[in-house]
């Protein structure tokens, strides 16, 4: 199983950006998925999570600016971000709790996509 994140880039203060994460593999089933972010060597902070049935949670710093969603049929996770500030500059990682017939349930990470917000 592989998670491929994309959509990062440079955006101005107050701008918007949408991240995507595609899960691929031969046979798997995803349950909860999430976006995390990491600044330098700091710990990864939870940005948002979503269960298979669509229940969502957000980090306190999101404050209604971001929306997490998923297209189960396309195995794609999204993060719509608006009202971005320089404090949102970080590498964003997608994460999934994924079941496979060989390994059972495990956590998988995408490679990270850099979001830079200029002041």
XYZ file of N, CA and C in Angstrom:
357
model
N 0.848 -1.186 0.000
C 0.000 0.000 0.000
C 0.883 1.234 0.000
N 0.489 2.220 -0.800
C 1.219 3.489 -0.859
C 0.245 4.648 -0.783
N 0.666 5.700 -0.095
C -0.083 6.942 -0.034
C 0.736 8.010 -0.751
N 0.132 8.682 -1.701
C 0.816 9.701 -2.493
C 0.120 11.029 -2.296
N 0.799 11.937 -1.607
C 0.237 13.256 -1.340
C 0.691 14.245 -2.404
N -0.149 15.205 -2.686
C 0.178 16.245 -3.657
C -0.633 17.495 -3.352
N -0.276 18.577 -4.049
C -1.046 19.806 -3.925
C -0.371 20.910 -3.140
N 0.753 20.623 -2.524
C 1.453 21.666 -1.789
C 2.046 22.692 -2.725
N 2.496 23.784 -2.148
C 3.098 24.840 -2.947
C 3.194 26.131 -2.173
N 3.480 27.186 -2.891
C 3.625 28.521 -2.309
C 2.325 29.292 -2.500
N 1.838 29.871 -1.418
C 0.602 30.637 -1.485
C 0.756 31.880 -0.613
N 0.058 32.923 -0.958
C 0.143 34.160 -0.199
C -0.710 34.098 1.056
N -0.359 34.933 2.003
C -1.129 35.077 3.234
C -2.602 35.332 2.901
N -3.482 34.531 3.482
C -4.902 34.664 3.206
C -5.400 33.810 2.061
N -4.489 33.133 1.384
C -4.846 32.338 0.228
C -5.391 30.964 0.572
N -5.634 30.191 -0.469
C -6.226 28.853 -0.311
C -5.411 27.823 -1.067
N -5.556 26.593 -0.629
C -4.839 25.483 -1.253
C -5.602 24.208 -0.939
N -5.592 23.262 -1.855
C -6.216 21.960 -1.618
C -5.185 20.862 -1.798
N -5.041 20.043 -0.777
C -4.148 18.900 -0.824
C -4.935 17.639 -1.154
N -4.256 16.711 -1.826
C -4.865 15.421 -2.145
C -3.928 14.303 -1.728
N -4.501 13.163 -1.442
C -3.703 11.983 -1.077
C -4.397 10.760 -1.648
N -3.713 10.073 -2.542
C -4.271 8.895 -3.183
C -3.660 7.640 -2.574
N -4.511 6.712 -2.190
C -4.054 5.427 -1.666
C -4.112 4.394 -2.777
N -3.046 3.633 -2.931
C -3.010 2.621 -3.976
C -2.431 1.326 -3.428
N -2.773 0.239 -4.073
C -2.288 -1.070 -3.656
C -3.142 -2.151 -4.271
N -2.762 -3.392 -4.063
C -3.470 -4.483 -4.710
C -4.766 -4.842 -4.001
N -4.737 -4.903 -2.701
C -5.947 -5.237 -1.952
C -5.846 -4.596 -0.573
N -6.763 -3.697 -0.287
C -6.724 -3.004 0.989
C -8.084 -2.412 1.302
N -8.224 -2.025 2.564
C -9.429 -1.354 3.004
C -9.024 -0.288 4.015
N -9.468 0.928 3.788
C -9.099 2.018 4.692
C -10.210 2.279 5.701
N -9.833 2.645 6.896
C -10.804 3.063 7.901
C -10.622 4.558 8.108
N -10.014 4.960 9.165
C -9.820 6.388 9.400
C -8.615 6.894 8.616
N -8.713 8.139 8.159
C -7.592 8.786 7.501
C -7.425 10.182 8.080
N -6.231 10.719 7.900
C -5.961 12.000 8.541
C -4.866 12.760 7.812
N -4.811 14.046 8.106
C -3.704 14.909 7.696
C -2.972 15.364 8.949
N -1.655 15.309 8.891
C -0.794 15.848 9.939
C 0.116 16.881 9.298
N 0.719 17.703 10.131
C 1.724 18.629 9.615
C 2.893 18.700 10.579
N 4.041 19.021 10.007
C 5.268 19.060 10.803
C 6.108 20.253 10.375
N 6.557 21.003 11.370
C 7.436 22.135 11.141
C 8.822 21.757 11.634
N 9.773 21.761 10.726
C 11.163 21.436 11.069
C 11.219 20.098 11.813
N 11.837 20.088 12.988
C 11.984 18.841 13.725
C 10.927 18.682 14.811
N 9.937 19.535 14.788
C 8.877 19.427 15.788
C 8.055 18.158 15.555
N 7.244 17.826 16.527
C 6.380 16.659 16.376
C 5.318 16.948 15.322
N 4.777 15.890 14.764
C 3.698 16.046 13.792
C 2.401 16.325 14.537
N 1.747 17.381 14.142
C 0.478 17.758 14.759
C -0.678 17.269 13.901
N -1.709 16.784 14.541
C -2.907 16.389 13.814
C -3.610 17.634 13.282
N -3.855 17.661 11.981
C -4.593 18.759 11.373
C -6.078 18.414 11.331
N -6.383 17.235 10.806
C -7.771 16.801 10.687
C -7.811 15.307 10.444
N -8.904 14.698 10.851
C -9.099 13.274 10.608
C -10.530 13.018 10.168
N -10.732 11.907 9.500
C -12.059 11.551 9.019
C -12.208 10.034 9.049
N -13.343 9.574 9.554
C -13.618 8.146 9.576
C -14.244 7.713 8.252
N -14.387 6.412 8.088
C -14.940 5.915 6.835
C -16.374 6.403 6.629
N -17.093 6.602 7.748
C -18.467 7.072 7.603
C -18.571 8.596 7.656
N -17.430 9.278 7.589
C -17.457 10.726 7.398
C -17.381 11.591 8.638
N -17.189 10.993 9.801
C -17.049 11.824 10.990
C -15.675 12.480 10.996
N -15.645 13.768 11.321
C -14.408 14.534 11.241
C -14.012 15.148 12.581
N -12.715 15.317 12.738
C -12.174 16.074 13.873
C -11.081 16.976 13.335
N -10.854 18.094 14.040
C -9.874 19.072 13.594
C -9.004 19.528 14.755
N -7.758 19.889 14.427
C -6.912 20.493 15.433
C -7.449 21.856 15.834
N -7.159 22.270 17.046
C -7.689 23.541 17.541
C -7.268 24.722 16.676
N -6.087 24.628 16.087
C -5.560 25.753 15.322
C -6.273 25.927 13.978
N -7.055 24.931 13.578
C -7.747 25.022 12.286
C -8.808 26.116 12.310
N -9.580 26.170 13.384
C -10.547 27.255 13.601
C -11.473 27.472 12.409
N -11.980 26.390 11.844
C -12.959 26.480 10.774
C -12.399 26.820 9.406
N -11.083 26.863 9.258
C -10.478 27.285 7.992
C -10.259 26.118 7.022
N -10.172 24.911 7.558
C -9.848 23.754 6.726
C -11.025 22.790 6.699
N -11.113 22.017 5.618
C -12.135 20.971 5.508
C -11.491 19.700 4.988
N -11.657 18.626 5.734
C -11.165 17.329 5.293
C -12.319 16.551 4.679
N -12.023 15.840 3.612
C -13.045 15.026 2.968
C -12.362 13.843 2.287
N -13.164 12.890 1.872
C -12.605 11.732 1.198
C -13.579 11.218 0.162
N -13.012 10.687 -0.916
C -13.792 10.018 -1.934
C -13.404 8.546 -1.843
N -14.245 7.764 -1.183
C -13.921 6.372 -0.929
C -13.747 5.596 -2.230
N -14.587 5.887 -3.217
C -14.515 5.166 -4.493
C -13.199 5.422 -5.213
N -12.658 6.634 -5.038
C -11.408 6.996 -5.698
C -10.197 6.819 -4.784
N -10.442 6.325 -3.561
C -9.349 6.156 -2.590
C -8.540 7.437 -2.431
N -9.225 8.549 -2.369
C -8.559 9.844 -2.310
C -9.040 10.644 -1.102
N -8.077 11.208 -0.420
C -8.310 12.065 0.740
C -7.975 13.497 0.348
N -8.769 14.446 0.820
C -8.555 15.850 0.482
C -8.431 16.699 1.749
N -7.761 17.817 1.601
C -7.745 18.831 2.646
C -7.844 20.190 1.957
N -9.001 20.810 2.098
C -9.197 22.145 1.567
C -8.818 23.150 2.642
N -7.880 24.016 2.311
C -7.373 24.982 3.275
C -7.643 26.402 2.770
N -8.148 27.235 3.635
C -8.391 28.624 3.272
C -7.896 29.521 4.400
N -7.852 30.809 4.135
C -7.381 31.797 5.106
C -6.034 31.384 5.683
N -5.151 30.938 4.817
C -3.844 30.470 5.264
C -2.995 31.624 5.780
N -2.201 31.318 6.784
C -1.277 32.295 7.351
C 0.129 31.696 7.330
N 1.146 32.527 7.517
C 2.515 31.984 7.549
C 2.696 30.895 8.604
N 1.885 30.931 9.659
C 1.989 29.902 10.702
C 1.529 28.523 10.207
N 0.884 28.487 9.066
C 0.464 27.201 8.485
C 1.558 26.573 7.632
N 2.673 27.275 7.464
C 3.783 26.741 6.693
C 4.321 25.493 7.373
N 4.354 24.385 6.621
C 4.767 23.100 7.182
C 4.777 22.057 6.073
N 5.313 20.905 6.386
C 5.151 19.743 5.518
C 3.898 19.011 5.989
N 3.008 18.767 5.072
C 1.740 18.113 5.388
C 1.804 16.656 4.952
N 1.418 15.776 5.873
C 1.467 14.342 5.633
C 0.072 13.745 5.716
N -0.235 12.851 4.792
C -1.473 12.100 4.945
C -1.168 10.775 5.653
N -2.149 10.321 6.364
C -2.006 9.120 7.177
C -3.272 8.299 7.060
N -3.106 6.994 7.027
C -4.286 6.146 6.951
C -4.148 4.887 7.793
N -5.232 4.523 8.437
C -5.327 3.205 9.082
C -5.890 2.245 8.048
N -5.048 1.339 7.575
C -5.373 0.535 6.409
C -5.215 -0.937 6.708
N -6.196 -1.692 6.288
C -6.162 -3.147 6.447
C -5.733 -3.788 5.140
N -4.826 -4.755 5.241
C -4.453 -5.576 4.095
C -4.544 -7.037 4.520
N -4.785 -7.956 3.601
C -4.921 -9.367 3.979
C -3.635 -9.961 4.533
N -2.508 -9.434 4.151
C -1.240 -9.989 4.623
C -0.809 -9.430 5.971
N -1.135 -8.155 6.231
C -0.599 -7.503 7.423
C -1.643 -7.062 8.426
N -2.911 -7.188 8.093
C -3.946 -6.698 8.998
C -3.962 -5.186 9.015
N -4.331 -4.601 10.154
C -4.433 -3.142 10.289
C -3.083 -2.525 10.637
N -2.710 -1.512 9.874
C -1.480 -0.781 10.147
C -1.673 0.678 9.763
N -0.796 1.507 10.292
C -0.790 2.921 9.923
C 0.209 3.142 8.795
N -0.219 3.876 7.790
C 0.636 4.176 6.653
C 0.733 5.694 6.502
N 1.887 6.151 6.018
C 2.132 7.580 5.821
C 2.470 7.876 4.377
N 1.986 9.016 3.900
C 2.435 9.525 2.626
C 3.775 10.200 2.771
N 4.320 10.665 1.668
C 5.679 11.214 1.670
C 5.746 12.662 2.109
N 4.635 13.326 2.249
C 4.650 14.722 2.668
C 4.654 15.668 1.488
N 3.937 16.752 1.658
C 3.918 17.801 0.644
C 4.072 19.139 1.351
N 4.961 19.971 0.847
C 5.318 21.216 1.515
C 4.342 22.332 1.163
N 3.836 22.970 2.187
C 2.989 24.155 2.031
C 3.745 25.340 2.615
N 3.931 26.353 1.806
C 4.619 27.560 2.249
C 3.692 28.748 2.052
N 3.454 29.475 3.121
C 2.581 30.645 3.070
C 3.439 31.882 3.283
N 3.462 32.738 2.295
C 4.276 33.954 2.379
C 3.498 35.073 3.067
N 4.231 35.913 3.742
C 3.590 37.023 4.469
C 3.425 38.255 3.599
